[in-house]
Structure formats: C-alpha cells, structure tokens
Amino acid sequence: MRRIIKPDFSYVSHFLLRPKRLAIFEACLIGFVSGLAALILAHGVGWLGGWRQHLIGVIPVYVALPAIGLIGGLLSGWIVDRLAPAASGSGMTEVKAVLANVPSPLNLRIALVKLISATLVLAAGMPLGREGPTVQIGAALANQQSRWFPTSPDHRRQIVAAGAGAGLAAAFNAPIAGVLFVVEELLQDVSGITLGTAILASFIASVVARISGSHNLDLDLNVIGANTSFSASEIPFYLLLGVLAGGFGVLFNRSILSSLTLYRRFLNVGLPWRVGFAGLITGLALAALPAVFRDNAGLRELLLTGKADWQLVAIVFCVQFFLIVVTYGSGAPGGLLIPSMVLGAALGYLVGIGEHQILGLSLATTYARVGMAAFFCAVARTPITAVILVFEMTTDFNLVLPLMIVSVSSYLVAELIEAGSLYDRLLEFKGIHLTKATDLDPWTARTALDVMQSRVETLTSQMRLEEALQAFSQSTHRTFPIVESGKLVGMVSQKDIANLAAKGMSGDRPISDLMTPNPIAIAPDDTLAYVLHLLDRHHLHSLPVVEGRRLVGIITRSDIIRVEAAYLNAKGLTTTPSERSRIVYQTRSPET
C-alpha cells in the first residue's frame, strides 16, 4: 500500500505570520482603507456643505446658520452618545492612550460613528478640523484589522500607529509628516518595523487621497502663486513670530482645558445638547460676521492671498480662537490641528504686515504660511512634523529656513511656559498619566532575555525513546528542546512520547522520528507581550529562546507567573546573564 504523505504547512504559516512579514500586507491594506475613509469624509463634508451654502441663499442667514449649527450638533452628538461615546473630541488622545497600552476602546464601530458624526459637525460650519477624525478612524480600522489576523500585542500596537499615521497623511496629503507625527507625538518609537509600516501605510493613504482629488484641505496653499524669499534681516521678525505663536499656543491649550471644565461644571447636560449649543453659538457668530467667515474657502483666500487688512485679520484670529474653544469644549467630534494652523496663519499675517511696513522684503502671505507651522508646533509640540508638514503642503523650499526658525522658537517658548503637548494635557484631564501607565507595565517593558532560564535541560536528536522516557521521569519539565551542536532542531513533549509508548513503539527509535522540527521560537529581544501571545495562541507550555538557531534559553508559563507576581507585589525582577544552554542529556544514559 502506498503511503500518503500529507504536506506540513505549519512552518510555512509560521514563517508568513511573523510580525515583520505580516506587517507589509497589513500596512498596505490599512493605508488603502484609511485613505478611502478620508476620501468619504472629505466628500461628505463637501456635499453637505454645499447644501448649507444653498440654504443660506434661500433662507435668511440669521435663521439658517444657527438652525443648521443646532440641528447638526444635536444629530452628531446623539449618534456619538448612543453608539460610541469614545468617538467624541478629536480622537488623538484615545489613539495615544491605546499606543501607550492604556485600555481604551478603538474598533470598527468607533470608526464608523466618528466618520458620520464628524461629517455632520464639519458640514454644519463648526471650526474644527478633519485631521483628528481621520487619525482616529485610521487607528480604529487598523486595530480592528489586527484582530482579524493572528498578531501579537506589540505588532498590533505598531499597526495601530501606522493607521494613525495614514489618517494624518490622507488628511494633509503629507505622507512624511504622517510618519513623523507618529514618531514624535503618538508612539515615540523609532524601531525599524514601526517606521516601515508607518511609511508604507502613510504613502498608500496619501496616494489614495491624491488620486481621488480629496487632498485639498481647508487651507490649500497651492493657490498662492507668489515666490517667497528669505534674508538674514528677516530673522528677528521670524523669531518674534515664534515667540508670539509659543505664547498664544499655550494660551490656546489652557483655553481648551478651561472650556472642557466649564462645560462639565455649568452645562452638565447630555452630549447632544452640548454639541448643539456649540453649533448654535457658531451659527449666531457667523451670521453676525462678514460673509467671508461663513465658509473655510473664504478664510483660506483671506489669509493666504493678501487681500485683507490687518483689522479684519485680527478679527479672524479672535473670533476663530473663541469659536474653536467653545466648539471643542462641548465634545464635538473634530480635530484641533487644522484650526490651530488657521490661527497661526492669521498671526503670521499680522507679523508679516508689520515686517512689510518696516523692511518691505517679504509678503504677509509668506509669514502666514510660516505661522501655521509655529502655532501647530506650540499646540502639538512636534517641531519636526510642523516643518515637514507645511513644506509638503507648499512644496516651497525657500520656506524651510523660516519654518525651522519659527518652529524651534515656538517650541522652546511653549515648553518654557508649560511643558507637554495639548494631547498630554487632555489625557491628564481624563486621569490618564502615560508615564505611570507605561513604566510599570512588565509586558512591554521587559523582554524574553529578562526572564528566561539560561540553563536548559535538552536532549539530542539521536537519543532513543527509552532514554527520553527516563529523562522525562526524572524531570519536572513537560517539554524538552532537541539540539545538535548547540543549535535548536526540534522540540519533544511528554505527550508525544507517551502517545508513542502507548502504541507499543520500539524503545530503540530515535527521538528525531517523533520530535516537532522547526519549532516555534522567540528571540531574546522579543517582549513578554509577544511571548504571552505565542503561548496562548499555540497552547504551549514553554518557548525556546534562540539567537539565530543557537539555543540560549527557555521561557515557561511558570516564568510568566513569576513576572506577574513580582509586578503585583511591586517588586523588581533580577535578570541573569544569558549563558550557552547546557546539554544535560547528551549520552546514552541521562546525567545524574
């Protein structure tokens, strides 16, 4: 009778499902999905915003604008409150908390609710941005996707970071800035896989946004045709702009927190009513102001084409500052980065007018563009991202030096007055302190090298079954690594030998006939979170630790319990240096 040999795909599947290989596929998929979500959000806001402009032409503005703001806020707040309360606000803080291993909901429901509610808020005319929603949507979709694939917590964290970067890249059409924002603000990690997945996802999301034509934000800098220049005599004015942006940025951050506190204390009603109230206030304010305030395109032309006088720009700054603070404090789903860039453009325009009156070197529009990076940096505390973001949006190399000057000066001034970004302060407002949450987490802070047993009982591949049975009888271990010349070649368990012995198999058979070749192994620098993932997923009692193929240690479930006990008792773990594994059973008789 012919013996039918069934192919063993376990090693192949294990090879393909390693995080670094799976990450390539997942990054491509999440980049595409995040770009598509940003496309739907942009077109949804544009379509509903068109209806809003049409109603303004039919119904008196003092009736239409407040009514639209109220209805849009009520409907958006009701959807968030009933379906996914975590979708309120910008979403940046929730993503940052998840990336810091703080338990927080981030799933497909949140992504869908955020998409719909943010569309309603932005279309109703509230002065928030769509970059916050796209970041949370991208991260939520990535987190949901990672649960559909067998991935470890470490790998899931990096995929979520890639989704967040893709969301920012799709919103601004700035893939490099999306990656840098993940590194500087959200993840604060520069490992190879993080950068690789974030770069790939951000690139694909940006391509999707560009091809679809949805990359034009409320601040489309490409409408400017004037050439920019830079001279040393302008440095004092750029420094002044950086100092002003740093100071006003801190004021902006404090105002946001104060608004949240005031809503909580004095307007303690449901989320729909709070967001509806913010929409009503916004509508009333816009109805009382000139028509240029009623749509974002008008503000863009006002600030970036040099057609406004300084009095009107000063009004823009004050009114937008107030409306942003009132709207965000209500819990409306929307971002703060684009609004902060609007404020920076107005502030830069005012400084540019002063410079032009004194020196007559640069246009005020140049300072408006540079001011966006300065205010962005003061709010988010990401100087590198601020420089690259505005550079990618303008594609003007002459702005690089001014951008660097204002971003660094704004960052230093803001940090001197109050350390930490707006998102750090918002997390602390919610009672989440990331330093405490991350420093005490043993599953991500410790690696296999910290807890593994470096002296390992091993067997050789030529050992007979009878000798293996004797080895198991004299040991408390259920599994033994099989080594040849110090290299791991397989694993054999107590169950494997017991099954063969029960079938009456000859005791002279070598262990190599029944061992599991190419076993699942881990590297010394793999985190305990990844170790736990493999133990749980494959129902294992132990995992060998290898460098290349050389066996250097082993981790058992007992070691994991010891780590958890030390963590609960607030005791530190002592680490032992990695030693070459000792082959105990290397002769025909077990060593005693």
Coordinates of C-alpha atoms in Angstrom, one line a residue:
M1 CA 0.0 0.0 0.0
R2 CA 1.3 3.4 -0.9
R3 CA 1.9 5.7 2.0
I4 CA 0.2 9.1 1.5
I5 CA 2.4 11.9 2.9
K6 CA 0.4 15.0 3.9
P7 CA 2.3 18.2 3.5
D8 CA 3.0 20.1 6.7
F9 CA 2.2 23.8 6.2
S10 CA 2.8 24.7 9.9
Y11 CA 6.3 26.0 9.3
V12 CA 5.2 27.9 6.2
S13 CA 2.3 29.6 8.0
H14 CA 4.5 30.4 10.9
F15 CA 7.1 31.9 8.5
L16 CA 4.5 34.1 6.8
L17 CA 2.7 35.2 10.0
R18 CA 5.8 36.6 11.7
P19 CA 5.1 40.3 12.5
K20 CA 7.6 41.8 10.1
R21 CA 6.2 39.9 7.1
L22 CA 2.6 40.2 8.0
A23 CA 3.1 43.9 8.7
I24 CA 3.8 44.6 5.0
F25 CA 0.4 43.3 3.9
E26 CA -1.4 44.9 6.8
A27 CA 0.3 48.2 6.2
C28 CA -0.8 48.2 2.6
L29 CA -4.4 47.3 3.4
I30 CA -4.7 49.8 6.3
G31 CA -3.2 52.6 4.1
F32 CA -5.8 52.0 1.4
V33 CA -8.7 51.8 3.9
S34 CA -7.6 54.9 5.8
G35 CA -7.2 56.8 2.5
L36 CA -10.7 55.7 1.5
A37 CA -12.2 56.8 4.8
A38 CA -10.6 60.2 4.4
L39 CA -12.0 60.4 0.9
I40 CA -15.5 59.6 2.2
L41 CA -15.2 62.2 5.0
A42 CA -13.9 64.9 2.6
H43 CA -16.6 64.4 0.0
G44 CA -19.3 64.0 2.7
V45 CA -18.4 67.4 4.2
G46 CA -18.2 69.0 0.8
W47 CA -21.6 67.6 -0.3
L48 CA -23.4 68.7 2.9
G49 CA -21.5 71.9 3.0
G50 CA -22.9 72.7 -0.5
W51 CA -26.4 72.2 0.8
R52 CA -25.6 74.6 3.7
Q53 CA -24.4 77.3 1.2
H54 CA -27.6 76.7 -0.8
L55 CA -29.9 77.2 2.2
I56 CA -28.0 80.4 3.1
G57 CA -29.0 81.8 -0.3
V58 CA -32.7 80.8 0.3
I59 CA -33.3 81.4 4.0
P60 CA -32.0 84.5 5.8
V61 CA -28.6 83.8 7.3
Y62 CA -29.6 84.8 10.8
V63 CA -32.1 81.9 10.7
A64 CA -30.3 79.4 8.5
L65 CA -26.8 79.4 10.1
P66 CA -27.9 79.0 13.8
A67 CA -30.6 76.4 12.8
I68 CA -28.1 74.3 10.8
G69 CA -25.5 74.5 13.6
L70 CA -28.0 73.5 16.2
I71 CA -29.5 70.6 14.2
G72 CA -26.1 69.3 13.0
G73 CA -24.7 69.4 16.6
L74 CA -27.8 67.7 18.1
L75 CA -27.7 64.9 15.5
S76 CA -24.0 64.4 15.7
G77 CA -24.0 64.4 19.5
W78 CA -26.9 62.0 19.6
I79 CA -25.1 59.5 17.3
V80 CA -21.9 59.6 19.3
D81 CA -23.7 59.4 22.7
R82 CA -25.9 56.5 21.7
L83 CA -23.5 54.4 19.7
A84 CA -19.9 55.2 20.6
P85 CA -19.1 57.8 23.3
A86 CA -15.3 57.3 22.7
A87 CA -15.8 59.0 19.3
S88 CA -16.2 62.4 20.8
G89 CA -13.5 65.0 20.7
S90 CA -10.6 64.9 18.3
G91 CA -9.7 61.3 18.9
M92 CA -6.0 61.9 19.2
T93 CA -6.0 61.3 22.9
E94 CA -7.7 58.0 22.6
V95 CA -5.2 56.8 20.0
K96 CA -2.3 58.0 22.1
A97 CA -3.6 56.2 25.1
V98 CA -4.0 52.9 23.1
L99 CA -0.5 53.2 21.8
A100 CA 0.7 53.6 25.4
N101 CA -1.0 50.3 26.3
V102 CA -3.8 52.1 28.3
P103 CA -7.1 50.2 27.8
S104 CA -9.3 52.2 25.6
P105 CA -12.0 51.3 23.0
L106 CA -10.8 51.5 19.4
N107 CA -12.8 49.4 16.9
L108 CA -14.9 49.4 13.8
R109 CA -17.9 50.9 15.4
I110 CA -15.9 53.9 16.7
A111 CA -14.5 54.4 13.2
L112 CA -18.0 54.4 11.6
V113 CA -19.5 56.7 14.2
K114 CA -16.6 59.1 14.0
L115 CA -16.9 59.3 10.2
I116 CA -20.6 60.1 10.3
S117 CA -20.6 62.5 13.3
A118 CA -17.5 64.4 12.2
T119 CA -19.1 64.9 8.7
L120 CA -22.2 66.4 10.4
V121 CA -20.1 68.7 12.6
L122 CA -17.8 70.0 9.9
A123 CA -20.6 70.4 7.4
A124 CA -22.6 72.5 9.9
G125 CA -19.8 75.1 9.9
M126 CA -18.1 74.3 13.2
P127 CA -14.5 75.5 13.1
L128 CA -12.8 72.1 13.8
G129 CA -10.6 70.0 11.5
R130 CA -10.9 66.7 9.9
E131 CA -7.4 65.5 10.7
G132 CA -8.3 64.3 14.2
P133 CA -11.2 62.2 12.9
T134 CA -9.1 60.7 10.1
V135 CA -6.3 59.8 12.6
Q136 CA -8.8 58.1 15.0
I137 CA -10.6 56.4 12.1
G138 CA -7.3 55.1 10.6
A139 CA -6.2 53.8 14.0
A140 CA -9.6 52.2 14.8
L141 CA -9.7 50.5 11.4
A142 CA -6.1 49.2 11.9
N143 CA -6.9 48.0 15.4
Q144 CA -10.0 46.1 14.1
Q145 CA -8.0 44.7 11.2
S146 CA -5.3 43.4 13.6
R147 CA -7.9 41.5 15.5
W148 CA -8.8 39.6 12.3
F149 CA -5.2 38.4 11.9
P150 CA -3.2 36.4 14.5
T151 CA -1.0 39.2 15.7
S152 CA 0.8 39.9 19.0
P153 CA 0.1 42.9 21.1
D154 CA 3.4 44.6 20.1
H155 CA 2.6 44.1 16.4
R156 CA -1.0 45.3 16.9
R157 CA 0.4 48.5 18.6
Q158 CA 2.6 49.2 15.6
I159 CA -0.2 48.6 13.1
V160 CA -2.4 51.0 15.0
A161 CA 0.3 53.6 14.9
A162 CA 0.6 53.0 11.1
G163 CA -3.2 53.5 10.8
A164 CA -3.0 56.8 12.7
G165 CA -0.1 58.0 10.5
A166 CA -2.1 57.0 7.4
G167 CA -5.1 59.0 8.6
L168 CA -2.9 62.2 9.1
A169 CA -1.2 61.7 5.8
A170 CA -4.5 61.3 4.0
A171 CA -5.9 64.5 5.7
F172 CA -2.9 66.7 4.8
N173 CA -1.6 64.8 1.7
A174 CA 1.7 64.7 3.6
P175 CA 3.0 61.2 4.0
I176 CA 6.3 62.1 5.6
A177 CA 4.6 64.3 8.1
G178 CA 2.2 61.4 8.9
V179 CA 5.1 59.2 9.8
L180 CA 6.9 61.9 11.8
F181 CA 3.8 62.7 13.8
V182 CA 3.5 59.1 14.8
V183 CA 7.2 59.1 15.9
E184 CA 7.2 62.5 17.6
E185 CA 3.8 62.6 19.3
L186 CA 1.8 59.3 19.3
L187 CA 4.2 56.4 19.5
Q188 CA 7.6 57.9 20.3
D189 CA 9.3 54.8 18.9
V190 CA 11.8 54.7 16.0
S191 CA 12.2 50.9 15.7
G192 CA 12.5 49.6 12.1
I193 CA 9.1 47.9 11.9
T194 CA 7.3 50.9 13.2
L195 CA 8.9 53.2 10.6
G196 CA 8.4 50.6 7.9
T197 CA 4.7 50.0 8.5
A198 CA 4.0 53.7 9.1
I199 CA 5.8 54.8 6.0
L200 CA 4.1 52.3 3.8
A201 CA 0.6 52.9 5.2
S202 CA 1.1 56.7 5.0
F203 CA 2.3 56.6 1.4
I204 CA -0.6 54.5 0.2
A205 CA -3.2 56.6 2.1
S206 CA -1.7 59.8 0.6
V207 CA -1.8 58.3 -2.9
V208 CA -5.4 57.3 -2.5
A209 CA -6.2 60.9 -1.3
R210 CA -4.3 62.5 -4.2
I211 CA -5.8 60.3 -6.9
S212 CA -9.3 60.9 -5.6
G213 CA -8.7 64.6 -5.6
S214 CA -9.7 64.9 -1.9
H215 CA -6.3 66.2 -0.7
N216 CA -7.3 69.9 -0.9
L217 CA -7.8 70.9 2.7
D218 CA -9.5 74.0 4.1
L219 CA -6.0 75.6 3.7
D220 CA -4.9 74.8 0.2
L221 CA -1.6 76.6 -0.1
N222 CA -1.2 75.8 -3.7
V223 CA -3.4 78.8 -4.6
I224 CA -0.5 81.1 -3.9
G225 CA 1.5 81.9 -7.0
A226 CA 3.9 84.4 -5.4
N227 CA 7.5 83.5 -5.0
T228 CA 9.0 83.5 -1.5
S229 CA 12.4 84.7 -0.4
F230 CA 14.4 84.8 2.8
S231 CA 17.1 87.2 4.0
A232 CA 19.0 87.5 7.3
S233 CA 17.4 90.8 8.1
E234 CA 14.0 89.0 8.5
I235 CA 15.3 86.6 11.3
P236 CA 14.2 89.0 14.1
F237 CA 10.6 89.0 12.7
Y238 CA 10.5 85.2 12.4
L239 CA 11.8 85.0 16.0
L240 CA 9.1 87.4 17.0
L241 CA 6.5 85.2 15.2
G242 CA 7.8 82.1 17.0
V243 CA 7.7 83.8 20.4
L244 CA 4.1 85.0 19.8
A245 CA 3.0 81.6 18.5
G246 CA 4.5 79.9 21.5
G247 CA 2.7 82.2 23.9
F248 CA -0.6 82.1 22.2
G249 CA -0.3 78.3 21.7
V250 CA 0.0 77.8 25.5
L251 CA -3.0 80.1 25.9
F252 CA -4.9 78.1 23.3
N253 CA -4.1 74.8 25.2
R254 CA -5.2 76.2 28.5
S255 CA -8.4 77.6 27.0
I256 CA -9.3 74.2 25.6
L257 CA -8.9 72.7 29.0
S258 CA -10.8 75.5 30.7
S259 CA -13.7 75.1 28.2
L260 CA -13.9 71.4 29.0
T261 CA -14.0 72.2 32.7
L262 CA -16.7 74.9 32.3
Y263 CA -18.9 72.6 30.2
R264 CA -18.5 69.9 32.8
R265 CA -19.4 72.2 35.8
F266 CA -22.0 74.6 34.4
L267 CA -23.5 72.8 31.4
N268 CA -23.8 69.3 32.7
V269 CA -26.3 68.1 30.2
G270 CA -26.1 65.3 27.6
L271 CA -23.6 65.4 24.8
P272 CA -26.2 66.1 22.0
W273 CA -27.3 69.3 23.8
R274 CA -23.7 70.4 24.4
V275 CA -22.7 70.0 20.8
G276 CA -26.0 71.5 19.6
F277 CA -25.3 74.5 21.9
A278 CA -21.9 74.9 20.4
G279 CA -23.4 74.7 16.9
L280 CA -25.9 77.3 17.8
I281 CA -23.3 79.7 19.1
T282 CA -21.2 79.2 16.0
G283 CA -24.1 79.9 13.7
L284 CA -25.0 83.1 15.5
A285 CA -21.4 84.3 15.4
L286 CA -21.1 83.5 11.7
A287 CA -24.4 85.2 10.9
A288 CA -23.2 88.4 12.6
L289 CA -19.8 88.4 10.8
P290 CA -19.0 89.3 7.1
A291 CA -19.7 86.6 4.5
V292 CA -16.0 85.7 4.2
F293 CA -16.3 83.9 7.6
R294 CA -19.1 81.6 6.5
D295 CA -17.0 79.1 4.6
N296 CA -13.5 77.8 5.0
A297 CA -12.6 78.6 1.4
G298 CA -13.2 82.2 2.1
L299 CA -11.0 82.2 5.1
R300 CA -8.3 80.5 3.1
E301 CA -8.4 83.2 0.4
L302 CA -8.5 85.9 3.1
L303 CA -5.4 84.7 4.9
L304 CA -3.3 83.3 2.0
T305 CA -3.8 85.7 -0.8
G306 CA -3.0 89.0 0.9
K307 CA -6.3 90.7 0.2
A308 CA -7.3 91.6 3.8
D309 CA -6.2 94.5 6.0
W310 CA -4.8 93.9 9.5
Q311 CA -8.0 94.8 11.3
L312 CA -10.0 92.1 9.6
V313 CA -7.3 89.5 10.2
A314 CA -7.2 90.4 13.8
I315 CA -10.9 89.8 14.0
V316 CA -10.4 86.5 12.3
F317 CA -7.9 85.5 14.9
C318 CA -10.0 86.5 17.9
V319 CA -13.3 85.0 16.6
Q320 CA -11.8 81.7 15.4
F321 CA -10.0 81.4 18.7
F322 CA -13.2 81.8 20.6
L323 CA -15.3 79.5 18.4
I324 CA -12.7 76.7 18.4
V325 CA -12.5 76.8 22.2
V326 CA -16.3 76.8 22.6
T327 CA -16.9 74.1 20.0
Y328 CA -14.2 71.6 21.2
G329 CA -15.2 72.0 24.8
S330 CA -18.6 70.7 24.0
G331 CA -17.2 67.3 23.0
A332 CA -17.9 67.8 19.3
P333 CA -16.0 65.2 17.1
G334 CA -13.4 67.2 15.3
G335 CA -9.6 67.9 15.2
L336 CA -7.6 70.8 16.6
L337 CA -4.5 70.8 14.3
I338 CA -6.1 72.5 11.3
P339 CA -7.9 75.1 13.4
S340 CA -4.5 75.8 15.1
M341 CA -3.0 76.3 11.7
V342 CA -5.7 78.8 10.8
L343 CA -4.9 80.8 13.9
G344 CA -1.2 80.5 13.0
A345 CA -1.8 81.8 9.5
A346 CA -3.7 84.9 11.0
L347 CA -1.0 85.6 13.5
G348 CA 1.7 85.2 10.9
Y349 CA -0.2 87.5 8.5
L350 CA -0.2 90.2 11.2
V351 CA 3.6 89.9 11.8
G352 CA 4.1 89.9 8.0
I353 CA 2.2 93.2 7.6
G354 CA 4.5 94.7 10.2
E355 CA 7.6 93.4 8.5
H356 CA 6.5 94.6 5.2
Q357 CA 5.8 98.1 6.6
I358 CA 9.3 98.3 8.1
L359 CA 11.5 96.4 5.7
G360 CA 9.3 95.7 2.7
L361 CA 11.1 92.4 1.9
S362 CA 8.5 89.6 2.1
L363 CA 4.8 89.4 1.5
A364 CA 2.5 88.9 4.5
T365 CA 1.3 85.7 2.9
T366 CA 4.8 84.2 3.4
Y367 CA 4.5 84.8 7.1
A368 CA 1.0 83.4 7.1
R369 CA 2.3 80.1 5.8
V370 CA 5.2 80.0 8.2
G371 CA 2.9 81.0 11.1
M372 CA 0.9 77.8 10.6
A373 CA 3.9 75.7 11.5
A374 CA 4.7 77.9 14.5
F375 CA 1.2 77.6 16.0
F376 CA 1.0 73.9 15.1
C377 CA 4.2 73.3 17.0
A378 CA 3.1 75.2 20.0
V379 CA 0.0 73.1 20.3
A380 CA 1.3 69.6 19.4
R381 CA 5.0 70.2 20.5
T382 CA 6.2 68.4 17.3
P383 CA 8.8 70.8 15.7
I384 CA 10.0 68.4 13.0
T385 CA 6.5 67.4 12.0
A386 CA 5.5 71.1 11.8
V387 CA 8.3 71.9 9.4
I388 CA 7.8 68.9 7.2
L389 CA 4.0 69.3 7.1
V390 CA 4.0 72.9 5.8
F391 CA 6.9 72.1 3.4
E392 CA 5.0 69.2 1.9
M393 CA 1.8 71.3 1.6
T394 CA 3.6 74.2 -0.1
T395 CA 6.4 72.4 -1.9
D396 CA 8.4 75.7 -1.4
F397 CA 12.0 75.0 -0.5
N398 CA 12.5 78.7 0.3
L399 CA 10.3 78.3 3.4
V400 CA 12.5 75.6 5.0
L401 CA 14.8 78.0 7.0
P402 CA 11.9 80.3 8.1
L403 CA 9.9 77.2 9.1
M404 CA 12.8 75.9 11.2
I405 CA 13.3 79.2 12.9
V406 CA 9.7 79.7 13.9
S407 CA 9.1 76.1 14.9
V408 CA 12.1 75.8 17.2
S409 CA 11.5 79.2 18.8
S410 CA 7.8 78.5 19.2
Y411 CA 8.6 75.1 20.8
L412 CA 11.1 76.5 23.2
V413 CA 8.9 79.3 24.3
A414 CA 5.9 77.0 24.8
E415 CA 7.9 74.4 26.7
L416 CA 9.3 77.1 28.9
I417 CA 5.9 78.3 29.9
E418 CA 4.2 74.9 30.2
A419 CA 5.7 71.5 29.3
G420 CA 3.8 68.9 27.4
S421 CA 1.6 68.9 24.3
L422 CA -2.1 69.6 24.3
Y423 CA -2.8 65.9 24.0
D424 CA -0.8 65.2 27.1
R425 CA -2.8 67.7 29.0
L426 CA -6.1 66.3 27.6
L427 CA -5.1 62.8 28.8
E428 CA -4.2 64.1 32.2
F429 CA -7.6 65.9 32.3
K430 CA -9.1 62.4 31.8
G431 CA -7.0 61.0 34.6
I432 CA -4.5 59.2 32.3
H433 CA -0.8 59.6 33.1
L434 CA 1.2 57.9 30.4
T435 CA 4.5 57.8 32.2
K436 CA 2.9 55.9 35.1
A437 CA 1.0 53.6 32.7
T438 CA 3.9 52.6 30.6
D439 CA 6.8 52.5 33.2
L440 CA 5.0 49.9 35.3
D441 CA 3.9 47.6 32.5
P442 CA 6.0 44.5 32.6
W443 CA 4.6 43.0 29.4
T444 CA 6.0 45.7 27.1
A445 CA 8.9 47.0 29.2
R446 CA 10.6 43.5 29.6
T447 CA 11.9 41.1 27.1
A448 CA 12.5 37.4 26.9
L449 CA 16.1 37.9 28.0
D450 CA 15.0 39.4 31.3
V451 CA 13.1 36.4 32.5
M452 CA 14.3 33.3 30.5
Q453 CA 16.1 30.4 32.1
S454 CA 19.6 30.3 30.6
R455 CA 20.4 26.8 31.9
V456 CA 18.2 24.5 29.8
E457 CA 17.7 20.7 30.1
T458 CA 18.0 19.4 26.5
L459 CA 18.0 16.2 24.6
T460 CA 19.9 15.1 21.4
S461 CA 18.2 14.1 18.2
Q462 CA 19.8 10.6 18.3
M463 CA 18.7 9.7 21.8
R464 CA 16.5 6.6 22.0
L465 CA 12.8 6.7 23.0
E466 CA 13.6 4.6 26.1
E467 CA 16.2 7.1 27.3
A468 CA 13.8 10.0 26.6
L469 CA 11.2 8.3 28.8
Q470 CA 13.7 8.1 31.6
A471 CA 14.7 11.7 31.2
F472 CA 11.1 12.8 31.5
S473 CA 10.6 10.7 34.6
Q474 CA 13.5 12.4 36.3
S475 CA 12.5 16.0 35.3
T476 CA 9.6 18.3 36.2
H477 CA 9.5 19.7 32.6
R478 CA 6.9 18.7 30.1
T479 CA 8.8 19.7 27.0
F480 CA 12.5 19.4 26.0
P481 CA 14.4 21.2 23.3
I482 CA 16.3 18.9 20.9
V483 CA 19.7 20.3 20.0
E484 CA 22.6 19.4 17.8
S485 CA 25.9 21.2 18.3
G486 CA 24.1 23.8 20.4
K487 CA 21.5 24.6 17.6
L488 CA 17.8 24.0 18.1
V489 CA 16.5 21.4 15.7
G490 CA 13.2 20.4 17.3
M491 CA 11.0 20.0 20.4
V492 CA 9.6 16.9 22.0
S493 CA 6.8 16.9 24.7
Q494 CA 5.8 14.4 27.3
K495 CA 2.6 13.9 25.4
D496 CA 4.5 13.0 22.2
I497 CA 6.5 10.2 23.9
A498 CA 3.5 8.9 25.9
N499 CA 1.4 8.5 22.8
L500 CA 4.2 6.5 21.0
A501 CA 4.8 4.4 24.1
A502 CA 1.1 3.6 24.4
K503 CA 1.1 2.3 20.8
G504 CA 3.9 -0.1 21.6
M505 CA 6.6 1.6 19.6
S506 CA 10.1 0.3 19.9
G507 CA 12.2 2.0 22.5
D508 CA 15.2 1.9 20.2
R509 CA 13.7 4.5 17.9
P510 CA 15.5 7.9 17.9
I511 CA 13.7 11.0 19.2
S512 CA 14.2 12.6 15.8
D513 CA 11.4 10.4 14.4
L514 CA 8.8 11.9 16.7
M515 CA 10.1 15.4 17.6
T516 CA 8.5 18.6 16.1
P517 CA 11.0 20.0 13.7
N518 CA 11.4 23.8 13.2
P519 CA 9.6 24.6 16.4
I520 CA 8.1 28.0 17.3
A521 CA 10.9 30.0 19.0
I522 CA 11.5 33.6 20.1
A523 CA 14.4 35.9 20.1
P524 CA 15.9 37.4 23.3
D525 CA 14.7 40.9 22.5
D526 CA 11.0 39.8 22.0
T527 CA 8.7 41.4 24.6
L528 CA 6.8 39.4 27.1
A529 CA 3.6 40.5 25.4
Y530 CA 4.7 38.7 22.3
V531 CA 5.7 35.7 24.4
L532 CA 2.3 35.6 26.0
H533 CA 0.7 35.8 22.6
L534 CA 2.5 32.8 21.3
L535 CA 1.9 30.7 24.4
D536 CA -1.8 31.4 24.3
R537 CA -2.3 31.1 20.6
H538 CA -0.4 27.8 20.2
H539 CA -1.4 26.4 23.6
L540 CA 2.3 25.9 24.6
H541 CA 3.8 25.4 28.0
S542 CA 7.3 26.7 27.1
L543 CA 9.1 28.5 24.3
P544 CA 12.8 28.2 23.4
V545 CA 14.8 31.4 23.1
V546 CA 17.3 31.4 20.2
E547 CA 19.8 33.7 18.6
G548 CA 19.8 32.7 15.0
R549 CA 19.4 28.9 15.6
R550 CA 21.6 28.7 18.7
L551 CA 19.6 27.9 21.8
V552 CA 20.3 30.4 24.6
G553 CA 17.4 29.8 27.0
I554 CA 13.8 28.8 27.6
I555 CA 10.7 30.5 28.9
T556 CA 7.9 28.6 30.6
R557 CA 4.5 29.5 31.9
S558 CA 5.9 29.4 35.4
D559 CA 8.3 32.2 34.4
I560 CA 5.4 34.3 33.3
I561 CA 3.6 33.7 36.5
R562 CA 6.7 34.8 38.4
V563 CA 6.8 38.0 36.5
E564 CA 3.1 38.7 37.2
A565 CA 3.6 38.0 40.9
A566 CA 6.5 40.4 41.1
Y567 CA 4.5 43.0 39.2
L568 CA 1.6 42.7 41.6
N569 CA 3.8 42.8 44.6
A570 CA 5.6 45.9 43.2
K571 CA 9.0 44.0 43.3
G572 CA 11.7 44.3 40.7
L573 CA 12.9 41.3 38.7
T574 CA 16.5 40.4 38.8
T575 CA 18.0 39.4 35.4
T576 CA 20.5 36.7 34.8
P577 CA 23.1 37.0 32.0
S578 CA 22.4 34.8 29.0
E579 CA 24.6 31.7 29.1
R580 CA 25.0 29.0 26.5
S581 CA 22.4 26.3 27.1
R582 CA 23.8 23.2 28.8
I583 CA 23.1 19.9 27.1
V584 CA 22.3 17.7 30.1
Y585 CA 21.2 14.5 28.3
Q586 CA 23.9 14.0 25.7
T587 CA 25.0 10.4 26.4
R588 CA 23.0 7.2 26.2
S589 CA 22.3 7.5 29.9
P590 CA 20.8 10.6 31.5
E591 CA 23.1 12.7 33.5
T592 CA 22.5 12.4 37.3

